[in-house]
Amino acid sequence: MRELKIFMKYGLFFIVTRRKKSSSKKTVLFGQIAVFGYFSVFTGVMMYSMLSKLKDIVINNMSLVDLYALYWNFLSGVFFLLGVIGSSVYVLSMNEEVEFLLVLPVRRWTVTFYQLFMAIFYDLPVFGMFMAVSVSYGLILGGLYPAIAVVTAIVHSLMLLTLGVYISTFVARKVTGSIARRIFIFIQAVALVGFILLLNFSMSSTSNDMNALFIKLSKIYKVLSSPFNIFGYAISSINKPSYIGVSLLLTILFGYLFVKESGKMGFVVVKGSAKKKVKYKRYARNYSIMMKDFKAIFRQDNSLFLLLYPYVFGAFMGWSVKDPLYALLVAVPISSMYALLEASQALLHDVSNWEITRSLPYTYKELISYKMFLTTGVNLLLSLALLAFTSFFGGFNPKSLWVLLIAANEFVMATSAGVYAVLSNPPKTENVSRELMKAPLWMSFITIGVTVGAIFGFGTLQKWWGLLIFIASMTSTEVLIGVYLRFSKKRFKDLIEGKI
Amino acid sequence: MVAVRVKNLTKKFGSFVAVDHINLEVESGKILAFLGPNGAGKTTTIKMLTGILFPDGGGMEILGVKDPYPSKEIEVKKRIGLVPEEPKIYPYFRGYEFLNFIMDIYECDERTEERMEDLIGAFNIDYLDKFISDMSHGMKQKLLLVSVLMREPEIMFLDEPTVGLDAKSAKILKIFLKRLAENGKTVFMTTHILEIAERMADEIVIINKGKIIAKGTMEELRKQAGEEGTLEDLFLKLTGEEEEVKRILEELGK
């Protein structure tokens, strides 16, 4: 434990040193706690208000409160586990920090545990959601139940945590870093599909065929309340305390397996990919630069999620109301915020490897333009695909083409914001995912705000205030593009002059 | 022909002067060893000469192009090569994709590809299908060296090129650099392994606290230091670290 304590101290220090000088250890810690608090309160309020509306409704001896609490507990539990596995598998591959830690006279499981803790530290928001669901349910039941709900939530999150770290350690021992990353991507894809399927269940409550809906809900309730649904234990065990015992036993079992597995952790590439005969294909210089940026955007751990999530979500929403315009209205604001992150990610790689980037014969314009072009282009293509898909069900609405034009403009603004975000705060580490989290929040808010304004304004053009919102948003978009690009160039100059 | 000419080159970071009005010239076809203690200004100088950092004062001439950065940087960058101190390369590339990218961006000819194949064999690089993120320090270092050496640029800036290399690869690199210099290419190299500098360099420059404190051939350095001995002895004497080493050894003895 002493070793771990020292590591924790070192770890928190490490986070601080990676940030701006003005940050303190307390700021970082409180920052994470604030994010945790925000997610907990936000989900808690939302859950409580939803459950209060359902609390007196009982169908076929099934309480809708139980069903919804179980459903959201299952959802947040799955996301918590996937988040833990996703972040953990990645940090358990060899990196500079691990190399250093392995030199120290400490046991391997301590290094493994420490690495996992550092990764999971950033999964606090999902944990907050998990807690909020249980506590809201406890509050609805009243009496001592809120306190019991806190205990069950902690016990079950511990169980999911030990399961998650055990799976991560097991996987990381067997695979290379790149395969770990693919697993991470696969998990994200599964989460995405799962999310949509579960959303389908939520949305089906609007269906007119009540009888079919009740049968469906009964079936879902049966699955969710089953003793094999360990993701729902935080709710199930409030009424069935024996589940707490099962949870504790599982926690001990997974914990034991984790310690056993982590003691053998190699942190090295166990199975290298088979040696293949490589083939060189020559391309034109500009095409090659573009392909480099293409790989930087698409070979990122979270690229699949960032690119597809808004459109899958939009497709589902558009499909449920049979309106392609509505699908675009939902998808474009989310994807514009993600376009900011996609462009940032691509540039982060260049700035993290600054010496090699600067030694190559390409200009500032070439450095940023392909990233902006690709991110905008791919998002536009996906918007077009979304339009085609939803038009198939809901009929073509010519207004949608105008939305595509607006979207293109917003994507350019978002990508220029992404470029500026990186150049104004160059990365201090090679951990792109961690660096990405440092993108200023105000920039994301402005991006999504302006995009929503433009899209909403376009949808209400017939009203004077709609027209005003539209004009203001579009003007802001153009001004922001200009400002971001201008300041990006200045920051780039500062970077090569060694001022930042 | 002078490959690198530097006049009063200066770089400041706030109030700290990293490189302080240095002057030097490197003839084409020569190997220059640029030595100095940690934090002396070696890497900052290389960064300025390769256009990564802009100087705050003074000027430079690279391959006859006066003050090439930023106005003529593409032209000059195509004629030079850099192996940085830290082999940091884009992690999302596979090894062969990185080399392919380098050939494309420098618009290399078929002969470069042939040289690349030879170098891959010489350095025993059998991991080209791996992602760079999965490569060790030494693996990345060899990949970077191949990416520069295959182009045979007119000047090679090598910042600690042997760090992370196995003995065989280090030996091959040294022989290769010698041959390239014999063929008129210029090597501007930093190293902390003074034996390498002593054996390979035509000229040695020692920088300390941002200032050049000695330069010349081994013989000229011996004259400047006023003593015979290895480069290590001369280096310690010229940087004023000889007395400090003696004092520390005495302290440790106690």
Coordinates of N, CA, C and O in Angstrom, one line a residue, chain A residues 7-8 10-12 14-15 18 91 97 113-122 434:
Chain A
F7 N 2.9 6.3 -5.4 CA 2.5 6.4 -6.8 C 1.4 7.4 -7.0 O 1.4 8.2 -8.0
M8 N 0.4 7.3 -6.2 CA -0.8 8.2 -6.3 C -0.3 9.7 -6.2 O -0.7 10.5 -6.9
Y10 N 2.6 10.8 -6.8 CA 3.4 11.1 -8.0 C 2.5 11.3 -9.2 O 2.6 12.2 -10.0
G11 N 1.4 10.4 -9.2 CA 0.5 10.5 -10.3 C -0.3 11.8 -10.4 O -0.4 12.4 -11.4
L12 N -0.8 12.2 -9.2 CA -1.5 13.5 -9.2 C -0.6 14.7 -9.6 O -1.0 15.6 -10.2
F14 N 1.9 14.4 -11.5 CA 2.1 14.3 -12.9 C 1.1 15.0 -13.7 O 1.3 15.7 -14.7
I15 N -0.2 14.8 -13.3 CA -1.3 15.5 -14.0 C -1.1 17.0 -14.0 O -1.2 17.7 -14.9
R18 N 1.5 18.4 -16.2 CA 1.2 18.4 -17.7 C 0.3 19.6 -18.0 O 0.0 19.8 -19.2
V91 N -4.0 2.0 -21.5 CA -2.9 2.4 -20.7 C -2.0 1.3 -20.2 O -0.9 1.5 -19.7
E97 N 6.0 6.2 -19.3 CA 5.8 6.2 -17.8 C 5.9 4.8 -17.2 O 6.5 4.7 -16.2
F113 N -2.1 -1.5 -11.1 CA -3.2 -0.8 -10.4 C -3.1 0.7 -10.6 O -4.1 1.4 -10.8
Y114 N -1.9 1.2 -10.4 CA -1.7 2.6 -10.5 C -2.0 3.1 -11.9 O -2.7 4.2 -12.1
Q115 N -1.6 2.4 -12.9 CA -1.9 2.8 -14.3 C -3.4 2.8 -14.5 O -4.0 3.7 -15.2
L116 N -4.1 1.8 -14.0 CA -5.5 1.7 -14.2 C -6.2 2.9 -13.4 O -7.2 3.4 -13.9
F117 N -5.7 3.1 -12.2 CA -6.3 4.2 -11.5 C -6.2 5.5 -12.2 O -7.2 6.3 -12.3
M118 N -5.1 5.8 -12.8 CA -4.9 7.0 -13.6 C -5.8 7.1 -14.7 O -6.3 8.2 -15.1
A119 N -6.1 5.9 -15.4 CA -7.0 5.9 -16.5 C -8.5 6.1 -16.0 O -9.2 6.9 -16.6
I120 N -8.8 5.4 -15.0 CA -10.2 5.4 -14.5 C -10.6 6.8 -13.8 O -11.7 7.1 -13.8
F121 N -9.6 7.5 -13.4 CA -9.8 8.8 -12.8 C -10.6 9.7 -13.7 O -11.4 10.5 -13.3
Y122 N -10.4 9.4 -15.0 CA -11.1 10.3 -16.0 C -12.5 9.7 -16.4 O -13.2 10.2 -17.2
R434 N -5.7 12.3 -23.8 CA -5.6 13.1 -22.6 C -5.5 14.6 -23.0 O -6.1 15.5 -22.4

